[in-house]
Structure formats: C-alpha cells, structure tokens
PDB file of C-alpha atoms in Angstrom:
ATOM      1  CA  MET A   1       0.000   0.000   0.000  1.00 40.00           C
ATOM      2  CA  THR A   2       1.358   3.435  -0.914  1.00 41.00           C
ATOM      3  CA  GLU A   3       1.765   5.797   2.016  1.00 40.00           C
ATOM      4  CA  PRO A   4       0.673   9.426   1.708  1.00 41.00           C
ATOM      5  CA  ARG A   5       3.420  11.971   1.240  1.00 41.00           C
ATOM      6  CA  PRO A   6       4.066  14.456   4.036  1.00 40.00           C
ATOM      7  CA  ALA A   7       1.905  17.549   3.687  1.00 40.00           C
ATOM      8  CA  ARG A   8       3.508  20.774   2.533  1.00 38.00           C
ATOM      9  CA  GLY A   9       2.938  24.009   4.361  1.00 39.00           C
ATOM     10  CA  VAL A  10       0.739  26.833   3.151  1.00 39.00           C
ATOM     11  CA  GLY A  11       3.568  29.126   2.160  1.00 42.00           C
ATOM     12  CA  GLY A  12       7.291  29.442   1.870  1.00 43.00           C
ATOM     13  CA  GLY A  13       7.947  31.756   4.806  1.00 45.00           C
ATOM     14  CA  ARG A  14       6.929  32.430   8.338  1.00 47.00           C
ATOM     15  CA  SER A  15       3.713  34.232   9.123  1.00 49.00           C
ATOM     16  CA  LEU A  16       2.558  36.132  12.187  1.00 63.00           C
ATOM     17  CA  LYS A  17      -0.298  34.128  13.650  1.00 71.00           C
ATOM     18  CA  THR A  18      -1.949  37.041  15.447  1.00 77.00           C
ATOM     19  CA  ALA A  19      -1.847  39.177  12.307  1.00 78.00           C
ATOM     20  CA  ALA A  20      -3.389  36.344  10.286  1.00 76.00           C
ATOM     21  CA  GLU A  21      -6.195  36.027  12.844  1.00 82.00           C
ATOM     22  CA  ALA A  22      -6.830  39.778  12.718  1.00 83.00           C
ATOM     23  CA  LEU A  23      -6.998  39.709   8.912  1.00 83.00           C
ATOM     24  CA  SER A  24      -9.401  36.765   9.045  1.00 83.00           C
ATOM     25  CA  ALA A  25     -11.582  38.677  11.505  1.00 84.00           C
ATOM     26  CA  LEU A  26     -11.521  41.702   9.186  1.00 84.00           C
ATOM     27  CA  ARG A  27     -12.581  39.544   6.226  1.00 81.00           C
ATOM     28  CA  ILE A  28     -15.450  38.050   8.226  1.00 85.00           C
ATOM     29  CA  LEU A  29     -16.596  41.524   9.271  1.00 83.00           C
ATOM     30  CA  GLY A  30     -16.533  42.590   5.624  1.00 79.00           C
ATOM     31  CA  ALA A  31     -18.914  39.747   4.790  1.00 76.00           C
ATOM     32  CA  SER A  32     -21.209  40.560   7.750  1.00 79.00           C
ATOM     33  CA  PRO A  33     -22.681  44.029   7.113  1.00 78.00           C
ATOM     34  CA  GLU A  34     -25.228  43.489   9.896  1.00 80.00           C
ATOM     35  CA  GLY A  35     -22.389  43.044  12.396  1.00 86.00           C
ATOM     36  CA  ILE A  36     -21.104  40.074  14.337  1.00 87.00           C
ATOM     37  CA  THR A  37     -20.840  39.109  18.001  1.00 90.00           C
ATOM     38  CA  PRO A  38     -17.664  37.824  19.682  1.00 89.00           C
ATOM     39  CA  GLU A  39     -19.347  34.448  20.081  1.00 90.00           C
ATOM     40  CA  ALA A  40     -20.173  34.219  16.363  1.00 87.00           C
ATOM     41  CA  LEU A  41     -16.667  35.340  15.380  1.00 88.00           C
ATOM     42  CA  ALA A  42     -15.162  32.750  17.721  1.00 87.00           C
ATOM     43  CA  ALA A  43     -17.196  30.033  16.024  1.00 86.00           C
ATOM     44  CA  GLU A  44     -16.079  31.187  12.562  1.00 83.00           C
ATOM     45  CA  LEU A  45     -12.395  31.358  13.542  1.00 84.00           C
ATOM     46  CA  GLY A  46     -12.364  28.258  15.704  1.00 83.00           C
ATOM     47  CA  LYS A  47     -11.002  30.333  18.589  1.00 86.00           C
ATOM     48  CA  SER A  48     -12.146  31.101  22.113  1.00 89.00           C
ATOM     49  CA  THR A  49     -14.679  33.854  22.751  1.00 89.00           C
ATOM     50  CA  ALA A  50     -12.020  35.743  24.707  1.00 89.00           C
ATOM     51  CA  THR A  51      -9.665  35.740  21.696  1.00 89.00           C
ATOM     52  CA  ALA A  52     -12.479  36.884  19.396  1.00 87.00           C
ATOM     53  CA  ARG A  53     -13.355  39.671  21.823  1.00 89.00           C
ATOM     54  CA  TYR A  54      -9.720  40.871  21.913  1.00 89.00           C
ATOM     55  CA  LEU A  55      -9.588  40.877  18.116  1.00 88.00           C
ATOM     56  CA  LEU A  56     -12.792  42.903  17.841  1.00 89.00           C
ATOM     57  CA  ASN A  57     -11.638  45.332  20.546  1.00 88.00           C
ATOM     58  CA  THR A  58      -8.393  45.902  18.654  1.00 88.00           C
ATOM     59  CA  LEU A  59     -10.168  46.497  15.352  1.00 87.00           C
ATOM     60  CA  CYS A  60     -12.472  49.006  17.051  1.00 84.00           C
ATOM     61  CA  GLN A  61      -9.592  50.794  18.810  1.00 83.00           C
ATOM     62  CA  GLU A  62      -7.628  51.097  15.549  1.00 82.00           C
ATOM     63  CA  GLY A  63     -10.575  52.518  13.637  1.00 81.00           C
ATOM     64  CA  TYR A  64     -11.392  49.525  11.447  1.00 85.00           C
ATOM     65  CA  ALA A  65     -14.670  48.636  13.153  1.00 85.00           C
ATOM     66  CA  VAL A  66     -17.392  50.089  15.380  1.00 87.00           C
ATOM     67  CA  ARG A  67     -19.462  48.491  18.132  1.00 88.00           C
ATOM     68  CA  ASP A  68     -23.212  48.872  18.529  1.00 86.00           C
ATOM     69  CA  LYS A  69     -23.648  49.638  22.219  1.00 80.00           C
ATOM     70  CA  GLN A  70     -27.195  48.286  22.339  1.00 81.00           C
ATOM     71  CA  SER A  71     -26.735  44.950  20.582  1.00 84.00           C
ATOM     72  CA  GLY A  72     -23.043  44.437  21.293  1.00 85.00           C
ATOM     73  CA  THR A  73     -22.382  43.521  17.662  1.00 90.00           C
ATOM     74  CA  VAL A  74     -19.356  44.839  15.792  1.00 89.00           C
ATOM     75  CA  ARG A  75     -19.317  45.873  12.136  1.00 87.00           C
ATOM     76  CA  LEU A  76     -16.840  47.464   9.771  1.00 85.00           C
ATOM     77  CA  HIS A  77     -16.398  51.215  10.044  1.00 80.00           C
ATOM     78  CA  GLU A  78     -17.905  53.109   7.111  1.00 75.00           C
ATOM     79  CA  SER A  79     -14.378  53.712   5.818  1.00 71.00           C
ATOM     80  CA  PRO A  80     -10.920  52.408   6.745  1.00 72.00           C
ATOM     81  CA  PRO A  81      -8.630  54.527   8.961  1.00 69.00           C
ATOM     82  CA  TRP A  82      -6.769  55.899   5.917  1.00 62.00           C
ATOM     83  CA  GLY A  83     -10.010  57.368   4.513  1.00 56.00           C
ATOM     84  CA  GLU A  84     -11.645  56.919   1.122  1.00 57.00           C
ATOM     85  CA  ALA A  85     -13.768  53.748   1.031  1.00 59.00           C
ATOM     86  CA  TRP A  86     -13.620  50.015   1.456  1.00 60.00           C
ATOM     87  CA  GLY A  87     -14.830  49.460  -2.084  1.00 55.00           C
ATOM     88  CA  ASP A  88     -17.756  47.405  -3.292  1.00 49.00           C
ATOM     89  CA  PRO A  89     -18.458  44.683  -0.699  1.00 49.00           C
ATOM     90  CA  ALA A  90     -20.434  42.653  -3.237  1.00 47.00           C
ATOM     91  CA  PRO A  91     -18.545  39.986  -5.152  1.00 46.00           C
ATOM     92  CA  ARG A  92     -17.348  41.173  -8.533  1.00 46.00           C
ATOM     93  CA  ASP A  93     -18.929  39.523 -11.524  1.00 46.00           C
ATOM     94  CA  ASP A  94     -15.653  38.903 -13.280  1.00 47.00           C
ATOM     95  CA  LEU A  95     -15.668  35.121 -13.494  1.00 46.00           C
ATOM     96  CA  THR A  96     -14.875  33.957 -16.982  1.00 48.00           C
ATOM     97  CA  ARG A  97     -13.872  30.741 -18.656  1.00 51.00           C
ATOM     98  CA  TYR A  98     -10.245  30.214 -17.698  1.00 54.00           C
ATOM     99  CA  GLU A  99      -7.627  28.028 -19.294  1.00 66.00           C
ATOM    100  CA  LEU A 100      -6.108  26.935 -16.031  1.00 76.00           C
ATOM    101  CA  PRO A 101      -2.343  26.536 -15.693  1.00 77.00           C
ATOM    102  CA  GLU A 102      -1.061  22.983 -15.575  1.00 83.00           C
ATOM    103  CA  ARG A 103       0.450  23.653 -12.146  1.00 82.00           C
ATOM    104  CA  LEU A 104      -3.030  23.479 -10.630  1.00 90.00           C
ATOM    105  CA  SER A 105      -2.944  19.738 -11.270  1.00 90.00           C
ATOM    106  CA  ASP A 106      -0.273  19.618  -8.574  1.00 92.00           C
ATOM    107  CA  ALA A 107      -2.794  21.099  -6.161  1.00 93.00           C
ATOM    108  CA  VAL A 108      -5.287  18.340  -6.996  1.00 94.00           C
ATOM    109  CA  THR A 109      -2.634  15.707  -6.370  1.00 94.00           C
ATOM    110  CA  GLU A 110      -1.536  17.390  -3.143  1.00 95.00           C
ATOM    111  CA  LEU A 111      -5.073  17.536  -1.781  1.00 96.00           C
ATOM    112  CA  TYR A 112      -5.659  13.897  -2.645  1.00 95.00           C
ATOM    113  CA  TRP A 113      -2.506  12.809  -0.828  1.00 95.00           C
ATOM    114  CA  ARG A 114      -3.385  14.910   2.211  1.00 95.00           C
ATOM    115  CA  THR A 115      -6.934  13.637   2.532  1.00 96.00           C
ATOM    116  CA  ARG A 116      -7.034  10.359   0.588  1.00 95.00           C
ATOM    117  CA  GLN A 117     -10.492  11.448  -0.548  1.00 96.00           C
ATOM    118  CA  ARG A 118     -11.740  11.929  -4.095  1.00 95.00           C
ATOM    119  CA  THR A 119     -10.532  15.346  -5.222  1.00 96.00           C
ATOM    120  CA  TYR A 120     -11.798  17.708  -7.949  1.00 96.00           C
ATOM    121  CA  LEU A 121     -10.687  20.856  -9.783  1.00 95.00           C
ATOM    122  CA  ALA A 122     -13.433  22.827 -11.535  1.00 93.00           C
ATOM    123  CA  ARG A 123     -13.960  25.995 -13.555  1.00 89.00           C
ATOM    124  CA  TRP A 124     -16.801  27.804 -15.314  1.00 84.00           C
ATOM    125  CA  GLU A 125     -17.969  27.185 -18.837  1.00 82.00           C
ATOM    126  CA  ASP A 126     -19.352  30.063 -20.875  1.00 74.00           C
ATOM    127  CA  ASP A 127     -22.937  28.862 -20.415  1.00 73.00           C
ATOM    128  CA  ASP A 128     -22.772  29.067 -16.597  1.00 81.00           C
ATOM    129  CA  ALA A 129     -22.082  25.360 -16.220  1.00 86.00           C
ATOM    130  CA  THR A 130     -19.248  24.164 -14.014  1.00 89.00           C
ATOM    131  CA  VAL A 131     -16.830  21.693 -15.565  1.00 90.00           C
ATOM    132  CA  ILE A 132     -14.646  19.327 -13.567  1.00 93.00           C
ATOM    133  CA  VAL A 133     -11.336  19.539 -15.401  1.00 91.00           C
ATOM    134  CA  ASP A 134      -9.245  17.296 -13.151  1.00 93.00           C
ATOM    135  CA  ALA A 135      -9.857  14.676 -10.472  1.00 93.00           C
ATOM    136  CA  ARG A 136      -7.982  12.181  -8.317  1.00 92.00           C
ATOM    137  CA  GLY A 137      -9.089   9.035  -6.517  1.00 91.00           C
ATOM    138  CA  HIS A 138      -7.908   5.494  -5.903  1.00 90.00           C
ATOM    139  CA  GLN A 139      -9.646   2.273  -6.836  1.00 87.00           C
ATOM    140  CA  GLY A 140     -12.412   1.388  -4.427  1.00 87.00           C
ATOM    141  CA  LEU A 141     -12.932   4.986  -3.276  1.00 89.00           C
ATOM    142  CA  ALA A 142     -16.657   5.694  -3.290  1.00 87.00           C
ATOM    143  CA  ARG A 143     -17.985   8.033  -5.980  1.00 89.00           C
ATOM    144  CA  ILE A 144     -20.842  10.510  -5.709  1.00 92.00           C
ATOM    145  CA  PRO A 145     -23.752   8.911  -7.566  1.00 91.00           C
ATOM    146  CA  ASP A 146     -24.792  10.590 -10.848  1.00 90.00           C
ATOM    147  CA  LEU A 147     -22.108  13.287 -10.642  1.00 91.00           C
ATOM    148  CA  THR A 148     -20.977  14.190 -14.159  1.00 90.00           C
ATOM    149  CA  GLU A 149     -18.047  16.252 -15.406  1.00 92.00           C
ATOM    150  CA  ARG A 150     -20.402  19.032 -16.484  1.00 92.00           C
ATOM    151  CA  ILE A 151     -22.585  20.439 -13.700  1.00 92.00           C
ATOM    152  CA  PRO A 152     -25.370  22.804 -14.828  1.00 89.00           C
ATOM    153  CA  LEU A 153     -26.159  25.983 -12.897  1.00 86.00           C
ATOM    154  CA  ALA A 154     -29.484  24.413 -11.899  1.00 87.00           C
ATOM    155  CA  SER A 155     -27.518  21.947  -9.727  1.00 90.00           C
ATOM    156  CA  ALA A 156     -25.018  24.455  -8.336  1.00 89.00           C
ATOM    157  CA  HIS A 157     -26.961  24.952  -5.109  1.00 91.00           C
ATOM    158  CA  ALA A 158     -26.246  21.398  -3.958  1.00 93.00           C
ATOM    159  CA  LEU A 159     -22.468  20.956  -4.325  1.00 95.00           C
ATOM    160  CA  ALA A 160     -19.551  22.608  -2.527  1.00 95.00           C
ATOM    161  CA  VAL A 161     -17.393  22.681  -5.661  1.00 94.00           C
ATOM    162  CA  THR A 162     -20.000  24.871  -7.385  1.00 91.00           C
ATOM    163  CA  LYS A 163     -21.009  26.934  -4.356  1.00 92.00           C
ATOM    164  CA  ALA A 164     -17.386  28.082  -4.057  1.00 92.00           C
ATOM    165  CA  LEU A 165     -17.679  29.544  -7.571  1.00 89.00           C
ATOM    166  CA  VAL A 166     -21.245  30.893  -7.451  1.00 86.00           C
ATOM    167  CA  ALA A 167     -20.568  32.826  -4.227  1.00 85.00           C
ATOM    168  CA  SER A 168     -17.923  34.858  -6.076  1.00 79.00           C
ATOM    169  CA  SER A 169     -20.140  35.873  -8.990  1.00 75.00           C
ATOM    170  CA  GLY A 170     -22.978  38.287  -8.379  1.00 71.00           C
ATOM    171  CA  ALA A 171     -24.573  37.666 -11.801  1.00 76.00           C
ATOM    172  CA  ARG A 172     -24.469  33.883 -11.513  1.00 75.00           C
ATOM    173  CA  ALA A 173     -25.756  34.019  -7.953  1.00 76.00           C
ATOM    174  CA  ASP A 174     -28.670  36.117  -9.233  1.00 78.00           C
ATOM    175  CA  ARG A 175     -29.360  33.616 -12.001  1.00 79.00           C
ATOM    176  CA  LEU A 176     -29.261  30.766  -9.507  1.00 80.00           C
ATOM    177  CA  ARG A 177     -31.790  32.545  -7.302  1.00 76.00           C
ATOM    178  CA  GLU A 178     -33.982  33.090 -10.366  1.00 77.00           C
ATOM    179  CA  GLN A 179     -34.079  29.350 -11.073  1.00 77.00           C
ATOM    180  CA  ARG A 180     -37.585  28.048 -10.465  1.00 74.00           C
ATOM    181  CA  ASP A 181     -38.292  24.778  -8.717  1.00 80.00           C
ATOM    182  CA  LEU A 182     -34.697  23.972  -7.805  1.00 85.00           C
ATOM    183  CA  THR A 183     -34.242  20.240  -7.436  1.00 89.00           C
ATOM    184  CA  SER A 184     -34.279  18.838  -3.932  1.00 93.00           C
ATOM    185  CA  PHE A 185     -31.794  16.009  -4.403  1.00 95.00           C
ATOM    186  CA  THR A 186     -32.008  14.925  -0.757  1.00 95.00           C
ATOM    187  CA  GLY A 187     -33.791  15.949   2.411  1.00 94.00           C
ATOM    188  CA  THR A 188     -31.031  18.474   3.212  1.00 94.00           C
ATOM    189  CA  THR A 189     -30.798  20.226  -0.180  1.00 94.00           C
ATOM    190  CA  ILE A 190     -31.075  24.019   0.130  1.00 91.00           C
ATOM    191  CA  THR A 191     -33.698  25.231  -2.341  1.00 89.00           C
ATOM    192  CA  SER A 192     -35.365  28.399  -1.019  1.00 87.00           C
ATOM    193  CA  THR A 193     -34.087  31.792  -2.164  1.00 83.00           C
ATOM    194  CA  PRO A 194     -33.506  33.190   1.381  1.00 85.00           C
ATOM    195  CA  ALA A 195     -31.620  30.046   2.396  1.00 88.00           C
ATOM    196  CA  ILE A 196     -29.457  30.175  -0.749  1.00 86.00           C
ATOM    197  CA  GLU A 197     -28.611  33.831  -0.079  1.00 86.00           C
ATOM    198  CA  LEU A 198     -27.575  32.986   3.482  1.00 87.00           C
ATOM    199  CA  GLU A 199     -25.531  30.031   2.263  1.00 89.00           C
ATOM    200  CA  LEU A 200     -23.628  32.067  -0.344  1.00 87.00           C
ATOM    201  CA  ALA A 201     -22.962  34.814   2.207  1.00 87.00           C
ATOM    202  CA  ARG A 202     -21.607  32.146   4.553  1.00 88.00           C
ATOM    203  CA  VAL A 203     -19.285  30.864   1.815  1.00 90.00           C
ATOM    204  CA  ARG A 204     -17.923  34.368   1.179  1.00 86.00           C
ATOM    205  CA  ARG A 205     -17.451  34.972   4.886  1.00 86.00           C
ATOM    206  CA  ARG A 206     -15.674  31.696   5.611  1.00 88.00           C
ATOM    207  CA  GLY A 207     -13.726  31.386   2.382  1.00 90.00           C
ATOM    208  CA  TYR A 208     -14.907  27.830   1.732  1.00 94.00           C
ATOM    209  CA  ALA A 209     -18.108  25.925   0.933  1.00 95.00           C
ATOM    210  CA  VAL A 210     -19.641  22.776   2.376  1.00 96.00           C
ATOM    211  CA  ASP A 211     -22.496  20.549   1.354  1.00 96.00           C
ATOM    212  CA  ARG A 212     -23.808  18.069   3.878  1.00 95.00           C
ATOM    213  CA  GLU A 213     -25.466  15.274   1.918  1.00 96.00           C
ATOM    214  CA  GLU A 214     -27.208  17.929  -0.200  1.00 96.00           C
ATOM    215  CA  TYR A 215     -26.516  16.285  -3.564  1.00 96.00           C
ATOM    216  CA  ALA A 216     -26.334  12.619  -2.583  1.00 95.00           C
ATOM    217  CA  GLU A 217     -27.143  10.877   0.656  1.00 96.00           C
ATOM    218  CA  GLY A 218     -24.095   9.548   2.413  1.00 96.00           C
ATOM    219  CA  PHE A 219     -21.686  12.076   0.844  1.00 96.00           C
ATOM    220  CA  CYS A 220     -20.421  15.454   2.029  1.00 97.00           C
ATOM    221  CA  CYS A 221     -18.204  17.845   0.077  1.00 97.00           C
ATOM    222  CA  ILE A 222     -15.844  20.708   0.943  1.00 97.00           C
ATOM    223  CA  GLY A 223     -14.687  23.250  -1.646  1.00 96.00           C
ATOM    224  CA  ALA A 224     -12.628  26.447  -1.768  1.00 95.00           C
ATOM    225  CA  PRO A 225     -11.899  29.027  -4.488  1.00 92.00           C
ATOM    226  CA  ILE A 226      -8.559  29.471  -6.242  1.00 92.00           C
ATOM    227  CA  PHE A 227      -7.702  33.014  -7.357  1.00 88.00           C
ATOM    228  CA  ASP A 228      -5.781  34.095 -10.430  1.00 85.00           C
ATOM    229  CA  PRO A 229      -2.896  36.615 -10.175  1.00 84.00           C
ATOM    230  CA  GLU A 230      -5.353  39.503 -10.645  1.00 81.00           C
ATOM    231  CA  GLY A 231      -7.361  38.432  -7.606  1.00 81.00           C
ATOM    232  CA  ARG A 232     -10.304  36.945  -9.512  1.00 82.00           C
ATOM    233  CA  VAL A 233     -11.787  33.563  -8.690  1.00 86.00           C
ATOM    234  CA  ALA A 234     -10.608  31.265 -11.461  1.00 88.00           C
ATOM    235  CA  ALA A 235     -11.419  27.793 -10.192  1.00 91.00           C
ATOM    236  CA  SER A 236     -12.514  25.773  -7.215  1.00 94.00           C
ATOM    237  CA  ILE A 237     -10.907  22.755  -5.608  1.00 96.00           C
ATOM    238  CA  ALA A 238     -12.926  20.287  -3.569  1.00 97.00           C
ATOM    239  CA  ILE A 239     -13.141  16.846  -2.027  1.00 97.00           C
ATOM    240  CA  SER A 240     -16.047  14.474  -1.538  1.00 96.00           C
ATOM    241  CA  THR A 241     -16.066  12.250   1.517  1.00 96.00           C
ATOM    242  CA  PRO A 242     -18.425   9.780   3.175  1.00 95.00           C
ATOM    243  CA  ALA A 243     -20.731  11.510   5.638  1.00 95.00           C
ATOM    244  CA  ARG A 244     -19.404   9.400   8.498  1.00 95.00           C
ATOM    245  CA  ARG A 245     -15.846  10.578   7.868  1.00 95.00           C
ATOM    246  CA  PHE A 246     -17.029  14.167   7.607  1.00 96.00           C
ATOM    247  CA  GLU A 247     -18.620  13.819  11.040  1.00 95.00           C
ATOM    248  CA  THR A 248     -15.360  12.683  12.637  1.00 95.00           C
ATOM    249  CA  HIS A 249     -12.741  14.522  10.542  1.00 96.00           C
ATOM    250  CA  GLY A 250     -14.603  17.524   9.116  1.00 93.00           C
ATOM    251  CA  ASP A 251     -12.340  20.192  10.624  1.00 94.00           C
ATOM    252  CA  GLU A 252      -9.190  18.406   9.498  1.00 96.00           C
ATOM    253  CA  LEU A 253     -10.494  17.927   5.961  1.00 96.00           C
ATOM    254  CA  THR A 254     -11.706  21.522   5.731  1.00 95.00           C
ATOM    255  CA  GLY A 255      -8.296  22.767   6.839  1.00 94.00           C
ATOM    256  CA  ALA A 256      -6.602  20.706   4.129  1.00 95.00           C
ATOM    257  CA  VAL A 257      -8.889  22.063   1.388  1.00 96.00           C
ATOM    258  CA  ARG A 258      -8.339  25.654   2.487  1.00 94.00           C
ATOM    259  CA  ASP A 259      -4.562  25.193   2.815  1.00 94.00           C
ATOM    260  CA  VAL A 260      -4.182  23.684  -0.642  1.00 94.00           C
ATOM    261  CA  ALA A 261      -6.380  26.372  -2.242  1.00 93.00           C
ATOM    262  CA  THR A 262      -4.291  29.081  -0.574  1.00 92.00           C
ATOM    263  CA  THR A 263      -1.046  27.435  -1.687  1.00 92.00           C
ATOM    264  CA  ALA A 264      -2.318  27.092  -5.270  1.00 91.00           C
ATOM    265  CA  THR A 265      -3.344  30.761  -5.354  1.00 90.00           C
ATOM    266  CA  ARG A 266       0.020  31.888  -4.001  1.00 88.00           C
ATOM    267  CA  SER A 267       2.022  29.634  -6.315  1.00 88.00           C
ATOM    268  CA  TRP A 268       0.100  30.908  -9.339  1.00 85.00           C
ATOM    269  CA  LEU A 269       0.790  34.516  -8.344  1.00 83.00           C
ATOM    270  CA  GLU A 270       4.492  33.890  -7.743  1.00 83.00           C
ATOM    271  CA  ALA A 271       4.914  32.027 -11.043  1.00 78.00           C
ATOM    272  CA  ASP A 272       3.031  34.679 -13.011  1.00 72.00           C
ATOM    273  CA  THR A 273       4.861  37.668 -11.516  1.00 67.00           C
ATOM    274  CA  ASP A 274       8.288  36.043 -11.042  1.00 59.00           C
ATOM    275  CA  LEU A 275       8.260  37.036  -7.406  1.00 51.00           C
ATOM    276  CA  PRO A 276      11.391  35.986  -5.521  1.00 51.00           C
ATOM    277  CA  PRO A 277      10.956  33.460  -2.696  1.00 47.00           C
ATOM    278  CA  PRO A 278      10.132  35.115   0.634  1.00 46.00           C
ATOM    279  CA  ARG A 279      13.122  36.131   2.755  1.00 46.00           C
ATOM    280  CA  PRO A 280      13.351  34.219   6.044  1.00 44.00           C
ATOM    281  CA  ALA A 281      11.995  36.247   8.909  1.00 43.00           C
ATOM    282  CA  ASP A 282      14.498  37.822  11.287  1.00 47.00           C
ATOM    283  CA  PRO A 283      14.811  35.886  14.548  1.00 46.00           C
ATOM    284  CA  VAL A 284      12.655  37.149  17.382  1.00 41.00           C
ATOM    285  CA  PRO A 285      14.773  38.431  20.275  1.00 46.00           C
ATOM    286  CA  GLY A 286      14.706  35.924  23.059  1.00 44.00           C
ATOM    287  CA  GLY A 287      13.063  33.325  20.791  1.00 43.00           C
ATOM    288  CA  HIS A 288      14.154  29.726  20.366  1.00 41.00           C
TER     289      HIS A 288
END
C-alpha cells in the first residue's frame, strides 16, 4: 500500500499568527454588514470567545470597526482609517472561462494525498455550467452517484465545488436565485431563495463551501476558491467524503482544502509575476 506523502505548508515563509487572525476577523466583518458578536466570530475562527473579543476590541480601537452599544455587535467602520472607502463589498462579476495553468494539477494531487479522498478541480464554462477539469481518486474509493463532469447551474446549489464559484459571482448568484423549482436532491438540499442567499454569504465569509449530503445521501463535500494573479476567482478545488468521515474529521479535511487552495493561489501569483521566494523572517529576540 502506498503511504501518503508528508503535507507541505501553506507558504514558503513564516507568518505572524496574530496578524493572520486579525486579517481573518476583518474579512469576516466585511462579509457581515449586519455586524457580528464575539461568540459568532469565535465560532467562525475556531477560537475562544475571549480571543475573538480581543480581536474585535483591537479592530475598534484602531478605527477599522465600530461596536453597537445596544446589541453588542461589531461591524466594519464606514471607511478604513486611511479614509476613502472600502470598495464594493459585493462579489465582482468577473468570473470567466479560464484556461487553467497545468500547475493546478499539482494542487489536486496534493489535496488527494493529504486527505485520501476523491478530489476535484473545476472551472466555469461560458454557459454558466461548471466543468470538472481534473480529479484524483484510488480504486475502491466511493464516488458521488450521478455526478458528471459538467454540472449545470441548476444543480449548483447542492455541491460545494459549485457553491465556491457561485458565491464569487454576483450575476451567476442572481441567475441561480432566479431558477424556479430547484431540485431537492435529498432531504437536506437548500432550495429556497432566502436560504441560498444565506448560504452564499456564509461561503464568502468563511472562504470555503460545504455541502452536507445535499446532492447525494451519504456524501459530504468541501470546496474552496482558487484566485488568479489579478485576484479573480478562477477555479474551485474540492473533495467528496463519506458523511461518516465528515462527522469525525470535518475540521481536518476543511483545513486541508483551504490550505491547498491558498497554496495554489500563491504559487500561481508567484509564477506569473516572477516574485522571488520570501526572505526568512528575522529571529525574534529571546526566541528559540
């Protein structure tokens, strides 16, 4: 039996954990115009409520966010501390049909080796369909029943690999909401317009998509977007896994999908712009 290769890290250099958490909190606030509580932020970040409260306090003190004294929720300030504006919070409708670089196949392979679950890479077609352009899986690994390489927009509400794309396209999200009588593939399929809007907002806020037996009973999927060097969503990468494994290893699998998507995005940017490898961080005084 072939053993999985050791997982690679997300990037080539060190990162400041606290800064990364603050940036994640800022992104979540940007996707929550109604505001968010420390408890809700803690759940999104997978951190303690105390840590979430410190993050929100810092963002408020530095002028990035404001707190509603009555409700206790925190939302983004109307403009960042440097003035001007945050820009359009709605996702840009700039998804097009991409010829994806061959290096993204490495990401599919990497995700397969990290999870040992069936892995997919997908992009848009010009007619709003999603096309699975690459996949990995070993013999005997269960397949999602009736899943084809070409997934029409009318089925995009039920799969993580398509939700990760739809959430980044305002026009396609609108067309999905305009679909009448969306198919309820299972008892957990999301079909109502309000529920779809909440689901897509959740995908944008978290940076990944999940379907819990929404397309086929017994299967769950996790997907995340991959961005091109101009910052546009170009593809999505996803895994499908038996529902029982999702129950016991969901956090671990989600982390792997997000890590590989981030690595693929960064590698694409570095290859396209010929960026030099990151310089090792200076040692922290007193550190080990």
